[in-house]
Coordinates of C-alpha atoms in Angstrom, one line a residue:
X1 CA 135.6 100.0 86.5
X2 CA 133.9 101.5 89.4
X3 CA 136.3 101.8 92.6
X4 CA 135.4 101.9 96.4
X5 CA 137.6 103.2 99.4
X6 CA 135.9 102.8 102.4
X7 CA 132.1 101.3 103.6
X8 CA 129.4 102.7 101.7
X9 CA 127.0 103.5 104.3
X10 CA 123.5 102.0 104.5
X11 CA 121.7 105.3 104.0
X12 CA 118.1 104.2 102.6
X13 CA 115.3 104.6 105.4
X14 CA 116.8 107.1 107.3
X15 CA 116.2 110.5 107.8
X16 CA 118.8 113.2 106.1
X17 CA 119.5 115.3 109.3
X18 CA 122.0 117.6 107.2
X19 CA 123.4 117.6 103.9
X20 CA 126.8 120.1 103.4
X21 CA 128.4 120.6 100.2
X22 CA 132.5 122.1 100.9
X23 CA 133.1 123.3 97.5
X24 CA 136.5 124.3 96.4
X25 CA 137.6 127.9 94.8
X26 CA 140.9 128.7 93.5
X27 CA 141.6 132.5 93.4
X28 CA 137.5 132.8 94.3
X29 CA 136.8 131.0 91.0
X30 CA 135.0 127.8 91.5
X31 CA 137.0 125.2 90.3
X32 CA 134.8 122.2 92.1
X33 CA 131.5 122.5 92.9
X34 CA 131.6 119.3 95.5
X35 CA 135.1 118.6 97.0
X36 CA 133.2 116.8 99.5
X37 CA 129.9 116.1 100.6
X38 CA 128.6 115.4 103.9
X39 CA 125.7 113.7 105.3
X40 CA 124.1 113.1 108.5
X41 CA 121.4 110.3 108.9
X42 CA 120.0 109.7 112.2
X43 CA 123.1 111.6 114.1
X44 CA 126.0 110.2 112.5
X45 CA 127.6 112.0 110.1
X46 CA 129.2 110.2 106.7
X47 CA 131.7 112.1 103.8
X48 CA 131.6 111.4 100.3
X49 CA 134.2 112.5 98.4
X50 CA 136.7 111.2 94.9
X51 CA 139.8 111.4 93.7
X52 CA 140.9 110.0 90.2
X53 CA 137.8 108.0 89.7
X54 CA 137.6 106.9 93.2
X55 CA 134.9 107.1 95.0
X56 CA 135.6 107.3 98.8
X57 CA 133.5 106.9 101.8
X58 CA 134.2 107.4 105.6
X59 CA 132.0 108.1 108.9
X60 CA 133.0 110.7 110.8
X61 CA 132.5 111.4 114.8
X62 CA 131.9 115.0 115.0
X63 CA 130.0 117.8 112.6
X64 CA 132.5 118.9 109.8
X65 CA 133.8 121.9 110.3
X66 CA 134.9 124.8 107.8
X67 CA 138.5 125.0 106.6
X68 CA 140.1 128.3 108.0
X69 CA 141.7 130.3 105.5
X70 CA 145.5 132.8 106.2
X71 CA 145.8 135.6 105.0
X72 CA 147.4 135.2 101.6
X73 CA 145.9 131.7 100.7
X74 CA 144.5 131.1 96.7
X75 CA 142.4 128.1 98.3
X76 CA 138.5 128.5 99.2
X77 CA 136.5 125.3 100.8
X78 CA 133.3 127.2 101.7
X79 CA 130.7 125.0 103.1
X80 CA 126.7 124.9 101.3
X81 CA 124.2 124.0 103.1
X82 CA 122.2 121.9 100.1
X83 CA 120.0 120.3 102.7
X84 CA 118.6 123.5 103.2
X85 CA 118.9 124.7 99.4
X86 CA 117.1 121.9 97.9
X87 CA 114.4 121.0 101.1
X88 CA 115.9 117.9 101.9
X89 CA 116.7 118.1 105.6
X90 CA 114.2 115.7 107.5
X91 CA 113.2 114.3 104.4
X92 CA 113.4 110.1 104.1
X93 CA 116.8 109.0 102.1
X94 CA 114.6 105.9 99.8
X95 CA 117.9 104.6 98.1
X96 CA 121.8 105.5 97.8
X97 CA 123.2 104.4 93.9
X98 CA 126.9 104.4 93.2
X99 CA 127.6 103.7 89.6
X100 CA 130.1 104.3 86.9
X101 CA 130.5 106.9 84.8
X102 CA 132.4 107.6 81.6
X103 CA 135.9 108.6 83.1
X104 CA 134.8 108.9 86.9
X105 CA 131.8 107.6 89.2
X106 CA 128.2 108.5 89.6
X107 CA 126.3 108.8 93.2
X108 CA 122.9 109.6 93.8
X109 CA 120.6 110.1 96.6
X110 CA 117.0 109.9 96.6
X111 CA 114.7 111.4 98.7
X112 CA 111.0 110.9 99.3
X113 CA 108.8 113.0 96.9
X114 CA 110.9 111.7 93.5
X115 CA 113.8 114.2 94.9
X116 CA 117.3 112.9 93.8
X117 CA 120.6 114.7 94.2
X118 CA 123.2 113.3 91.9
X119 CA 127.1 113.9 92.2
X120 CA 128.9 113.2 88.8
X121 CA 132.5 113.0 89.4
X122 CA 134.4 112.9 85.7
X123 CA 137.8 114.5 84.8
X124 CA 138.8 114.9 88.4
X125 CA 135.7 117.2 88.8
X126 CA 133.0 117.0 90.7
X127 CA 129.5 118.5 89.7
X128 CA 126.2 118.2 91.7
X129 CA 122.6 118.0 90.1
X130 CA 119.4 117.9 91.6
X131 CA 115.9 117.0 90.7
X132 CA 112.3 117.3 92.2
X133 CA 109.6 115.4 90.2
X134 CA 106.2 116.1 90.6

C-alpha cells in the first residue's frame, strides 16, 4: 500500500527551474544514489524523499544547500545537478506519477520531448532512471 507524508505538489505545467539529486556515500562508496531529490518549479523549491516505503513530500523556502562534512566523518551527501545531466532545466514538467512498487514506491516525472525521470525506492534504497524517447 502506497503511503504519503506531506502534499504532493501540483508539478504538471510548470517549468523545472532546477532538479538536484543529494546522494548519500558511506566510506565514498555510494550506498544511495537519491537520498533526496529536489525540485524547483516556477521559484519554489519542493523535496522528495522515502523512508521505509514512505514516500515524503515538503516545500521548502530557500535553495537546498550541501551538507558540510568534519574532518573524520564516514557520511557523504554530495549534491548532482540531474537538471543539468539529463537537459531538463527549463524544460515543461507534463505529469508527476506516484505509484507503488514491490516493497517501496515509484515516482516519475515527465518532461516535454517523452523525457521521464523515474525514482524507484525498494529495500530502503533509492535508485534513479531516466529516459529520452525520440
Amino acid at each position: 500500500m502506497l503511503k504519503i507524508d506531506g502534499i504532493q505538489p501540483k508539478l504538471d505545467g510548470h517549468i523545472c527551474d532546477e532538479l538536484i539529486c543529494q546522494q548519500y556515500l558511506y566510506k565514498g562508496k555510494l550506498q544511495n544514489e537519491v537520498d533526496v531529490l529536489s525540485i524547483k518549479a516556477d521559484g519554489r523549491w519542493h523535496q522528495l524523499y522515502f523512508e521505509e516505503g514512505t514516500v515524503f513530500w515538503r516545500t521548502i523556502t530557500e535553495e537546498p544547500q550541501p551538507f558540510e562534512p568534519k574532518p573524520g566523518d564516514v557520511f557523504e551527501y554530495p549534491f548532482v545537478d540531474i537538471g543539468e545531466q539529463y537537459q531538463l532545466k527549463n524544460k515543461l514538467i507534463t505529469d508527476l506519477i506516484v505509484e507503488a512498487f514491490p516493497d517501496g514506491a515509484k515516482v516519475s516525472i515527465e518532461f516535454e520531448q517523452s523525457r521521464v525521470l523515474t525514482i524507484y525506492h525498494q529495500d530502503n534504497r533509492n535508485d534513479i532512471r531516466f529516459t529520452a524517447h525520440q
